[in-house]
């Protein structure tokens, strides 16, 4: 058991003990202020659709910390008053506490995400409330595009490590890089989170924003990637995307969120589906203080509501199904020995193997080679009209040796032929009288 789980377990036991002393052995948490008739609260259809209100009868996320690595959580007292327990800026453009919204366009994004995960709601039960309204939040501000003085990959790697070192039980990443691959610096950063028993929840991305297929960090093995559905539980066309690493689906349309100035805004996208699941993960870790991160993920996907006609067991649109908070908390599920969403350490070992240590070079014994004989002295320059010694030796003399005997033979044959011809002529000229 890690130190973080030990502290969380101790805190949970203290809360239970106090409740037993005050209310008796059958004590349950007092009702959370919740007015379903309030227009804002009534618009949060996922509270009933994902059975979150039912899960509140057991826990509301107390003792669990969710790190939101985003554009910064605004200072809205009635929503985040006691929720944000720490923060930092890794962009080089924000304030040290990570609470200054970054980006002229996306500045409210971090506040929307945080309000869905752990917004407190008003004391009278009205206004927006998060999935885990008693969980703590860490605000880690990053800058997208021009809103950063530090490379984005470096921001994320630094933010991940800071979150782990400052007590995060769950890290929410509601962004995509629109590329399947990721910077190698993320290998160590995400492994650092997994090795410290932290659940990492990631948004799949949205077609409406130009993401036709999931990109990193949703492609990193071991993260819980969240796809989006509409109010009917159907995969969203614009406010979600698809990919084989999607593990679970949650609402991504008709969402609301609290902006940095305290206003309730309507929005959509898997950026909102991810913190809903992160809030469910906080409820699980609060209800089961000793549970491991891999078992939190396993509970979420194993208790998912099946989607008719979806590919089994893992659909590229829905993953394992629709998130069910009450079932994820209450169903008896045995622990697992490996992360069902993959093993990043094994992936790194296999795909980064080209960076392994070089093989040793075998030593060789030098061989002694005798020196070559001295070269012949160069001959003196002669007239190009006269034959050289080599031409005489290898050309003229052999030619004479072959030609002279041939000439002599030819002369001898010629002379013999002439004598024979002369003798025949003499015989023909002898008179008959002399015979």
Tab-separated table of C-alpha atoms in Angstrom:
chain	number	residue	atom	x	y	z
A	1	UNK	CA	0.000	0.000	0.000
A	2	UNK	CA	1.401	3.426	-0.953
A	3	UNK	CA	1.628	6.322	1.494
A	4	UNK	CA	-1.149	8.074	-0.409
A	5	UNK	CA	-3.539	5.135	-0.046
A	6	UNK	CA	-2.619	4.796	3.629
A	7	UNK	CA	-3.543	8.413	4.326
A	8	UNK	CA	-6.741	8.139	2.329
A	9	UNK	CA	-7.697	4.943	4.132
A	10	UNK	CA	-7.046	6.485	7.522
A	11	UNK	CA	-9.117	9.543	6.674
A	12	UNK	CA	-11.980	7.401	5.461
A	13	UNK	CA	-11.933	5.290	8.628
A	14	UNK	CA	-12.002	8.419	10.783
A	15	UNK	CA	-15.058	9.688	8.913
A	16	UNK	CA	-16.823	6.339	9.292
A	17	UNK	CA	-15.987	6.143	12.993
A	18	UNK	CA	-17.309	9.639	13.606
A	19	UNK	CA	-20.519	8.836	11.745
A	20	UNK	CA	-21.054	5.678	13.775
A	21	UNK	CA	-20.583	7.516	17.049
A	22	UNK	CA	-23.001	10.254	16.069
A	23	UNK	CA	-25.679	8.354	14.162
A	24	UNK	CA	-25.302	4.704	15.168
A	25	UNK	CA	-23.964	1.622	13.425
A	26	UNK	CA	-26.372	1.900	10.495
A	27	UNK	CA	-25.404	5.482	9.754
A	28	UNK	CA	-25.353	6.636	6.145
A	29	UNK	CA	-24.032	9.952	4.833
A	30	UNK	CA	-26.455	12.820	5.410
A	31	UNK	CA	-28.384	13.853	2.290
A	32	UNK	CA	-26.397	16.128	0.041
A	33	UNK	CA	-28.142	19.418	-0.720
A	34	UNK	CA	-29.751	18.582	-4.023
A	35	UNK	CA	-32.794	20.216	-5.576
A	36	UNK	CA	-33.621	18.386	-8.824
A	37	UNK	CA	-36.292	20.965	-9.571
A	38	UNK	CA	-33.668	23.702	-9.886
A	39	UNK	CA	-33.282	24.468	-13.634
A	40	UNK	CA	-29.500	24.249	-13.529
A	41	UNK	CA	-29.427	21.085	-11.468
A	42	UNK	CA	-32.191	19.545	-13.617
A	43	UNK	CA	-30.121	20.097	-16.767
A	44	UNK	CA	-27.424	17.757	-15.412
A	45	UNK	CA	-29.112	14.708	-16.899
A	46	UNK	CA	-26.023	12.556	-16.297
A	47	UNK	CA	-26.580	12.636	-12.534
A	48	UNK	CA	-29.419	10.183	-13.052
A	49	UNK	CA	-28.395	8.712	-16.409
A	50	UNK	CA	-25.033	7.552	-15.033
A	51	UNK	CA	-26.602	6.720	-11.626
A	52	UNK	CA	-24.465	9.289	-9.857
A	53	UNK	CA	-27.216	10.395	-7.474
A	54	UNK	CA	-27.575	6.768	-6.424
A	55	UNK	CA	-23.824	6.523	-5.824
A	56	UNK	CA	-24.039	9.591	-3.556
A	57	UNK	CA	-25.909	7.473	-1.060
A	58	UNK	CA	-22.567	5.767	-0.420
A	59	UNK	CA	-19.919	8.407	-1.095
A	60	UNK	CA	-19.325	11.807	-2.629
A	61	UNK	CA	-15.582	11.564	-3.143
A	62	UNK	CA	-14.328	12.711	0.239
A	63	UNK	CA	-10.618	12.158	0.809
A	64	UNK	CA	-9.745	11.838	-2.895
A	65	UNK	CA	-7.809	14.393	-4.977
A	66	UNK	CA	-8.348	15.029	-8.687
A	67	UNK	CA	-5.650	16.930	-10.589
A	68	UNK	CA	-6.966	18.956	-13.524
A	69	UNK	CA	-4.173	19.672	-15.999
A	70	UNK	CA	-5.848	22.318	-18.113
A	71	UNK	CA	-6.102	26.079	-18.599
A	72	UNK	CA	-6.493	26.767	-14.877
A	73	UNK	CA	-9.411	26.626	-12.434
A	74	UNK	CA	-10.972	30.035	-11.862
A	75	UNK	CA	-11.526	31.491	-8.397
A	76	UNK	CA	-15.271	31.018	-8.012
A	77	UNK	CA	-15.922	30.732	-4.242
A	78	UNK	CA	-19.394	29.180	-4.393
A	79	UNK	CA	-18.186	26.430	-6.778
A	80	UNK	CA	-14.508	25.918	-5.916
A	81	UNK	CA	-14.237	27.626	-2.555
A	82	UNK	CA	-12.771	24.749	-0.540
A	83	UNK	CA	-12.292	22.364	-3.442
A	84	UNK	CA	-8.954	23.555	-4.837
A	85	UNK	CA	-6.262	22.554	-2.349
A	86	UNK	CA	-3.211	23.355	-4.446
A	87	UNK	CA	-1.937	24.272	-7.847
A	88	UNK	CA	0.927	25.375	-10.052
A	89	UNK	CA	1.634	26.797	-13.485
A	90	UNK	CA	3.809	24.907	-15.965
A	91	UNK	CA	3.236	27.167	-18.970
A	92	UNK	CA	5.524	29.997	-17.960
A	93	UNK	CA	2.654	32.417	-18.563
A	94	UNK	CA	0.335	31.873	-15.587
A	95	UNK	CA	0.454	32.562	-11.853
A	96	UNK	CA	2.227	30.265	-9.372
A	97	UNK	CA	-1.049	28.936	-7.944
A	98	UNK	CA	-2.324	27.749	-11.347
A	99	UNK	CA	-5.600	29.623	-10.843
A	100	UNK	CA	-5.240	32.270	-13.555
A	101	UNK	CA	-7.121	31.162	-16.703
A	102	UNK	CA	-4.822	30.958	-19.731
A	103	UNK	CA	-5.841	31.622	-23.323
A	104	UNK	CA	-8.156	34.211	-24.828
A	105	UNK	CA	-10.345	31.481	-26.342
A	106	UNK	CA	-9.935	28.487	-24.028
A	107	UNK	CA	-9.445	30.310	-20.761
A	108	UNK	CA	-12.674	28.921	-19.256
A	109	UNK	CA	-11.951	25.346	-20.297
A	110	UNK	CA	-10.201	24.326	-17.082
A	111	UNK	CA	-13.018	25.740	-14.950
A	112	UNK	CA	-15.681	23.901	-16.964
A	113	UNK	CA	-13.774	20.636	-16.559
A	114	UNK	CA	-13.246	21.102	-12.824
A	115	UNK	CA	-16.897	22.019	-12.198
A	116	UNK	CA	-18.037	18.769	-13.830
A	117	UNK	CA	-15.599	16.716	-11.784
A	118	UNK	CA	-15.976	18.221	-8.326
A	119	UNK	CA	-18.014	21.444	-8.335
A	120	UNK	CA	-19.525	22.066	-4.908
A	121	UNK	CA	-22.951	23.441	-5.775
A	122	UNK	CA	-24.870	25.941	-3.656
A	123	UNK	CA	-25.652	25.231	-0.019
A	124	UNK	CA	-29.389	25.159	-0.772
A	125	UNK	CA	-28.998	22.394	-3.363
A	126	UNK	CA	-29.250	24.620	-6.417
A	127	UNK	CA	-26.732	25.513	-9.101
A	128	UNK	CA	-24.235	23.248	-10.833
A	129	UNK	CA	-22.719	20.368	-8.883
A	130	UNK	CA	-19.900	18.021	-9.817
A	131	UNK	CA	-19.886	14.228	-9.895
A	132	UNK	CA	-17.672	14.038	-6.784
A	133	UNK	CA	-18.679	17.196	-4.888
A	134	UNK	CA	-16.559	16.405	-1.841
A	135	UNK	CA	-13.339	15.533	-3.671
A	136	UNK	CA	-10.349	17.880	-3.682
A	137	UNK	CA	-8.907	19.519	-6.775
A	138	UNK	CA	-5.411	20.471	-7.934
A	139	UNK	CA	-5.218	23.233	-10.546
A	140	UNK	CA	-2.279	22.819	-12.933
A	141	UNK	CA	-2.400	25.488	-15.612
A	142	UNK	CA	-1.033	24.792	-19.081
A	143	UNK	CA	-1.023	27.001	-22.136
A	144	UNK	CA	-2.199	25.916	-25.562
A	145	UNK	CA	-0.578	27.460	-28.619
A	146	UNK	CA	0.353	31.096	-28.165
A	147	UNK	CA	-0.670	31.047	-24.494
A	148	UNK	CA	2.544	29.267	-23.508
A	149	UNK	CA	6.210	30.128	-23.273
A	150	UNK	CA	7.157	26.474	-22.760
A	151	UNK	CA	6.728	23.622	-25.296
A	152	UNK	CA	3.439	21.846	-24.717
A	153	UNK	CA	4.974	18.381	-24.374
A	154	UNK	CA	7.277	19.706	-21.678
A	155	UNK	CA	4.337	21.324	-19.861
A	156	UNK	CA	2.393	18.074	-19.732
A	157	UNK	CA	5.365	16.023	-18.544
A	158	UNK	CA	6.123	18.524	-15.792
A	159	UNK	CA	2.447	18.840	-14.828
A	160	UNK	CA	2.045	15.064	-14.520
A	161	UNK	CA	4.982	14.777	-12.141
A	162	UNK	CA	3.849	17.757	-10.072
A	163	UNK	CA	0.369	16.280	-9.727
A	164	UNK	CA	1.741	12.941	-8.525
A	165	UNK	CA	4.159	14.565	-6.089
A	166	UNK	CA	1.386	16.705	-4.625
A	167	UNK	CA	-1.084	13.969	-3.792
A	168	UNK	CA	-3.187	13.392	-6.899
A	169	UNK	CA	-5.183	10.144	-6.875
A	170	UNK	CA	-6.665	10.863	-10.304
A	171	UNK	CA	-5.355	13.019	-13.163
A	172	UNK	CA	-7.754	14.421	-15.766
A	173	UNK	CA	-6.459	15.344	-19.235
A	174	UNK	CA	-9.160	16.921	-21.412
A	175	UNK	CA	-7.102	17.593	-24.538
A	176	UNK	CA	-5.693	15.838	-27.583
A	177	UNK	CA	-2.670	16.332	-29.813
A	178	UNK	CA	-4.411	14.960	-32.938
A	179	UNK	CA	-1.542	12.549	-33.524
A	180	UNK	CA	-1.255	8.889	-32.589
A	181	UNK	CA	2.326	9.179	-31.366
A	182	UNK	CA	3.581	11.152	-28.395
A	183	UNK	CA	6.797	12.768	-27.271
A	184	UNK	CA	9.221	10.395	-25.577
A	185	UNK	CA	9.291	12.628	-22.498
A	186	UNK	CA	5.730	11.464	-21.850
A	187	UNK	CA	6.931	7.870	-21.449
A	188	UNK	CA	8.565	8.632	-18.121
A	189	UNK	CA	5.888	11.120	-17.023
A	190	UNK	CA	2.984	8.700	-17.486
A	191	UNK	CA	4.975	5.767	-16.107
A	192	UNK	CA	5.666	7.932	-13.054
A	193	UNK	CA	1.915	8.314	-12.519
A	194	UNK	CA	1.187	4.615	-13.026
A	195	UNK	CA	4.021	3.555	-10.725
A	196	UNK	CA	2.550	5.807	-8.011
A	197	UNK	CA	-0.904	4.252	-8.342
A	198	UNK	CA	-2.620	7.217	-10.021
A	199	UNK	CA	-5.635	6.825	-12.338
A	200	UNK	CA	-5.178	8.837	-15.557
A	201	UNK	CA	-8.418	9.757	-17.373
A	202	UNK	CA	-8.148	11.165	-20.913
A	203	UNK	CA	-10.599	12.643	-23.424
A	204	UNK	CA	-10.876	10.884	-26.788
A	205	UNK	CA	-11.307	14.089	-28.823
A	206	UNK	CA	-14.090	15.488	-31.013
A	207	UNK	CA	-14.838	15.231	-34.710
A	208	UNK	CA	-16.286	18.723	-34.602
A	209	UNK	CA	-12.828	20.009	-33.683
A	210	UNK	CA	-11.148	18.122	-36.505
A	211	UNK	CA	-10.257	14.944	-34.604
A	212	UNK	CA	-11.455	12.051	-36.746
A	213	UNK	CA	-9.589	9.453	-34.715
A	214	UNK	CA	-8.183	9.524	-31.226
A	215	UNK	CA	-4.743	11.024	-30.661
A	216	UNK	CA	-2.235	11.130	-27.834
A	217	UNK	CA	-2.490	11.097	-24.858
A	218	UNK	CA	-5.572	8.915	-25.482
A	219	UNK	CA	-3.366	6.433	-27.341
A	220	UNK	CA	-0.987	5.872	-24.422
A	221	UNK	CA	-1.360	2.373	-22.918
A	222	UNK	CA	-2.739	2.403	-19.395
A	223	UNK	CA	-4.856	5.556	-19.531
A	224	UNK	CA	-8.651	5.356	-19.356
A	225	UNK	CA	-9.824	6.966	-22.600
A	226	UNK	CA	-13.363	8.378	-22.573
A	227	UNK	CA	-15.615	8.586	-25.613
A	228	UNK	CA	-18.768	10.704	-25.776
A	229	UNK	CA	-22.496	10.022	-26.166
A	230	UNK	CA	-25.583	12.211	-26.450
A	231	UNK	CA	-28.590	12.364	-24.131
A	232	UNK	CA	-29.935	9.094	-25.543
A	233	UNK	CA	-26.709	7.177	-25.007
A	234	UNK	CA	-25.846	7.181	-28.710
A	235	UNK	CA	-22.278	7.868	-29.796
A	236	UNK	CA	-21.925	11.548	-30.583
A	237	UNK	CA	-21.150	12.462	-34.167
A	238	UNK	CA	-19.569	15.864	-33.522
A	239	UNK	CA	-18.743	15.787	-29.810
A	240	UNK	CA	-16.692	12.591	-29.835
A	241	UNK	CA	-14.478	10.501	-32.059
A	242	UNK	CA	-13.520	6.857	-32.357
A	243	UNK	CA	-10.550	4.599	-31.710
A	244	UNK	CA	-9.580	1.180	-30.427
A	245	UNK	CA	-8.267	2.571	-27.128
A	246	UNK	CA	-11.597	3.998	-25.936
A	247	UNK	CA	-12.435	2.273	-22.666
A	248	UNK	CA	-15.681	3.908	-21.493
A	249	UNK	CA	-18.297	6.390	-22.703
A	250	UNK	CA	-19.959	9.276	-20.867
A	251	UNK	CA	-22.164	12.245	-21.817
A	252	UNK	CA	-20.490	14.743	-24.148
A	253	UNK	CA	-23.491	16.719	-25.425
A	254	UNK	CA	-25.801	19.149	-23.680
A	255	UNK	CA	-23.203	19.765	-20.948
A	256	UNK	CA	-22.902	22.739	-18.648
A	257	UNK	CA	-19.892	24.137	-16.861
A	258	UNK	CA	-19.007	27.035	-14.597
A	259	UNK	CA	-16.698	29.591	-16.212
A	260	UNK	CA	-13.870	31.391	-14.468
A	261	UNK	CA	-16.212	34.344	-13.867
A	262	UNK	CA	-18.875	32.165	-12.217
A	263	UNK	CA	-21.295	31.995	-15.136
A	264	UNK	CA	-22.913	28.690	-16.131
A	265	UNK	CA	-22.175	27.978	-19.796
A	266	UNK	CA	-23.415	25.313	-22.200
A	267	UNK	CA	-20.752	23.288	-23.986
A	268	UNK	CA	-20.026	19.855	-25.417
A	269	UNK	CA	-17.186	17.486	-26.149
A	270	UNK	CA	-15.262	14.624	-24.614
A	271	UNK	CA	-13.440	17.307	-22.641
A	272	UNK	CA	-16.566	17.161	-20.476
A	273	UNK	CA	-17.063	13.397	-20.677
A	274	UNK	CA	-13.601	12.810	-19.188
A	275	UNK	CA	-14.148	14.720	-15.901
A	276	UNK	CA	-17.487	12.941	-15.416
A	277	UNK	CA	-15.553	9.666	-15.453
A	278	UNK	CA	-12.779	11.172	-13.323
A	279	UNK	CA	-15.456	12.062	-10.778
A	280	UNK	CA	-16.746	8.483	-10.844
A	281	UNK	CA	-13.183	7.274	-10.257
A	282	UNK	CA	-13.039	9.577	-7.223
A	283	UNK	CA	-16.286	8.083	-5.862
A	284	UNK	CA	-14.803	4.588	-6.234
A	285	UNK	CA	-11.548	5.479	-4.493
A	286	UNK	CA	-13.468	7.167	-1.693
A	287	UNK	CA	-15.768	4.171	-1.188
A	288	UNK	CA	-12.828	1.725	-1.398
A	289	UNK	CA	-9.840	3.521	0.164
A	290	UNK	CA	-7.419	0.638	-0.366
A	291	UNK	CA	-8.259	0.010	-4.013
A	292	UNK	CA	-5.497	0.156	-6.614
A	293	UNK	CA	-5.648	2.372	-9.694
A	294	UNK	CA	-5.842	-0.610	-12.051
A	295	UNK	CA	-8.832	-1.932	-10.096
A	296	UNK	CA	-10.571	1.442	-10.313
A	297	UNK	CA	-10.260	1.281	-14.100
A	298	UNK	CA	-11.341	-2.355	-14.137
A	299	UNK	CA	-14.445	-1.578	-12.072
A	300	UNK	CA	-15.462	1.221	-14.413
A	301	UNK	CA	-15.219	-0.862	-17.578
A	302	UNK	CA	-16.547	-4.117	-16.087
A	303	UNK	CA	-19.695	-2.455	-14.731
A	304	UNK	CA	-20.365	-0.378	-17.859
A	305	UNK	CA	-23.904	-0.418	-19.258
A	306	UNK	CA	-23.820	-2.461	-22.490
A	307	UNK	CA	-24.727	-0.720	-25.743
A	308	UNK	CA	-26.905	-2.717	-28.168
A	309	UNK	CA	-25.184	-3.658	-31.425
A	310	UNK	CA	-21.804	-2.442	-30.154
A	311	UNK	CA	-18.733	-4.527	-30.872
A	312	UNK	CA	-17.885	-6.793	-27.953
A	313	UNK	CA	-15.976	-6.574	-25.772
A	314	UNK	CA	-14.524	-3.180	-26.760
A	315	UNK	CA	-16.200	-1.005	-29.363
A	316	UNK	CA	-14.262	1.766	-31.169
A	317	UNK	CA	-17.130	4.193	-30.434
A	318	UNK	CA	-18.311	3.128	-26.965
A	319	UNK	CA	-15.429	1.180	-25.481
A	320	UNK	CA	-16.883	-1.285	-22.968
A	321	UNK	CA	-20.134	0.700	-22.658
A	322	UNK	CA	-21.698	3.611	-20.748
A	323	UNK	CA	-20.374	4.568	-17.333
A	324	UNK	CA	-22.488	3.439	-14.336
A	325	UNK	CA	-21.323	5.075	-11.106
A	326	UNK	CA	-23.545	3.126	-8.689
A	327	UNK	CA	-22.541	-0.249	-10.127
A	328	UNK	CA	-18.856	0.674	-10.205
A	329	UNK	CA	-19.018	1.346	-6.474
A	330	UNK	CA	-21.222	-1.496	-5.284
A	331	UNK	CA	-20.628	-4.545	-7.507
A	332	UNK	CA	-18.274	-7.158	-6.109
A	333	UNK	CA	-15.404	-7.410	-8.590
A	334	UNK	CA	-12.183	-9.314	-7.850
A	335	UNK	CA	-8.908	-7.404	-8.137
A	336	UNK	CA	-6.760	-7.671	-11.258
A	337	UNK	CA	-3.011	-8.012	-11.627
A	338	UNK	CA	-2.616	-5.871	-14.745
A	339	UNK	CA	-4.087	-2.678	-16.150
A	340	UNK	CA	-6.899	-3.713	-18.549
A	341	UNK	CA	-6.134	-0.677	-20.703
A	342	UNK	CA	-2.581	-1.767	-21.454
A	343	UNK	CA	0.967	-1.729	-20.134
A	344	UNK	CA	3.009	1.357	-20.988
A	345	UNK	CA	6.225	-0.127	-19.585
A	346	UNK	CA	5.935	-3.085	-21.941
A	347	UNK	CA	5.119	-0.790	-24.853
A	348	UNK	CA	8.209	1.298	-24.154
A	349	UNK	CA	10.372	-1.818	-23.877
A	350	UNK	CA	9.141	-3.079	-27.234
A	351	UNK	CA	8.795	0.053	-29.349
A	352	UNK	CA	11.711	2.047	-27.959
A	353	UNK	CA	14.048	-0.940	-28.170
A	354	UNK	CA	16.062	0.743	-30.920
A	355	UNK	CA	17.519	2.864	-28.149
A	356	UNK	CA	18.979	-0.156	-26.341
A	357	UNK	CA	22.654	-0.326	-25.493
A	358	UNK	CA	24.923	-0.981	-28.509
A	359	UNK	CA	26.330	-4.473	-28.937
A	360	UNK	CA	30.030	-4.883	-28.029
A	361	UNK	CA	32.473	-4.791	-30.937
A	362	UNK	CA	34.633	-7.960	-31.116
A	363	UNK	CA	38.364	-7.372	-30.717
A	364	UNK	CA	40.705	-8.342	-33.595
A	365	UNK	CA	44.410	-9.351	-33.490
A	366	UNK	CA	46.477	-7.510	-36.109
A	367	UNK	CA	48.269	-9.703	-38.681
A	368	UNK	CA	51.914	-8.907	-39.625
A	369	UNK	CA	52.318	-8.391	-43.359
A	370	UNK	CA	55.862	-8.595	-44.887
A	371	UNK	CA	56.970	-5.457	-46.665
A	372	UNK	CA	56.576	-5.309	-50.433
A	373	UNK	CA	59.750	-5.420	-52.581
A	374	UNK	CA	61.212	-2.139	-53.664
A	375	UNK	CA	59.823	-0.777	-56.867
A	376	UNK	CA	61.961	-0.721	-60.018
A	377	UNK	CA	63.796	2.490	-60.667
A	378	UNK	CA	62.044	4.602	-63.286
A	379	UNK	CA	63.649	4.499	-66.704
A	380	UNK	CA	65.036	7.584	-68.325
A	381	UNK	CA	62.806	9.382	-70.722
A	382	UNK	CA	63.434	8.469	-74.388
A	383	UNK	CA	62.218	9.673	-77.721
A	384	UNK	CA	58.648	8.603	-78.481
A	385	UNK	CA	59.835	7.656	-81.988
A	386	UNK	CA	62.185	4.941	-80.702
A	387	UNK	CA	60.982	1.632	-79.208
A	388	UNK	CA	61.289	1.176	-75.472
A	389	UNK	CA	63.017	-1.734	-73.742
A	390	UNK	CA	59.683	-3.284	-72.804
A	391	UNK	CA	58.335	-3.022	-76.355
A	392	UNK	CA	61.471	-4.662	-77.688
A	393	UNK	CA	61.394	-7.369	-75.019
A	394	UNK	CA	57.707	-8.225	-75.160
A	395	UNK	CA	56.838	-7.214	-78.708
A	396	UNK	CA	59.568	-6.880	-81.302
A	397	UNK	CA	61.866	-9.779	-80.336
A	398	UNK	CA	59.113	-12.405	-79.998
A	399	UNK	CA	57.709	-11.234	-83.337
A	400	UNK	CA	61.110	-11.617	-85.020
A	401	UNK	CA	61.576	-15.050	-83.461
A	402	UNK	CA	58.340	-16.229	-84.967
A	403	UNK	CA	58.555	-14.417	-88.286
A	404	UNK	CA	62.141	-15.273	-89.418
A	405	UNK	CA	61.747	-19.086	-89.347
A	406	UNK	CA	58.485	-18.732	-91.247
A	407	UNK	CA	60.185	-16.631	-93.908
A	408	UNK	CA	63.044	-19.110	-94.252
A	409	UNK	CA	60.665	-22.024	-94.618
A	410	UNK	CA	58.689	-20.126	-97.221
A	411	UNK	CA	61.888	-19.321	-99.176
A	412	UNK	CA	62.994	-22.964	-99.047
A	413	UNK	CA	59.654	-24.180	-100.327
A	414	UNK	CA	59.726	-21.630	-103.102
A	415	UNK	CA	63.244	-22.629	-104.197
A	416	UNK	CA	62.374	-26.336	-104.207
A	417	UNK	CA	59.318	-25.670	-106.318
A	418	UNK	CA	61.422	-23.803	-108.861
A	419	UNK	CA	63.963	-26.652	-109.163
A	420	UNK	CA	61.248	-29.187	-109.753
A	421	UNK	CA	59.682	-27.007	-112.436
A	422	UNK	CA	63.056	-26.515	-114.153
A	423	UNK	CA	63.741	-30.298	-114.225
A	424	UNK	CA	60.390	-31.007	-115.917
A	425	UNK	CA	61.097	-28.501	-118.626
A	426	UNK	CA	64.485	-30.092	-119.378
A	427	UNK	CA	62.960	-33.549	-119.874
A	428	UNK	CA	60.420	-32.308	-122.378
A	429	UNK	CA	63.211	-30.720	-124.541
A	430	UNK	CA	65.306	-33.981	-125.202
A	431	UNK	CA	65.150	-34.932	-129.067
A	432	UNK	CA	63.725	-38.294	-130.146
A	433	UNK	CA	66.847	-39.196	-131.934
A	434	UNK	CA	68.826	-39.313	-128.754
A	435	UNK	CA	66.585	-41.974	-127.081
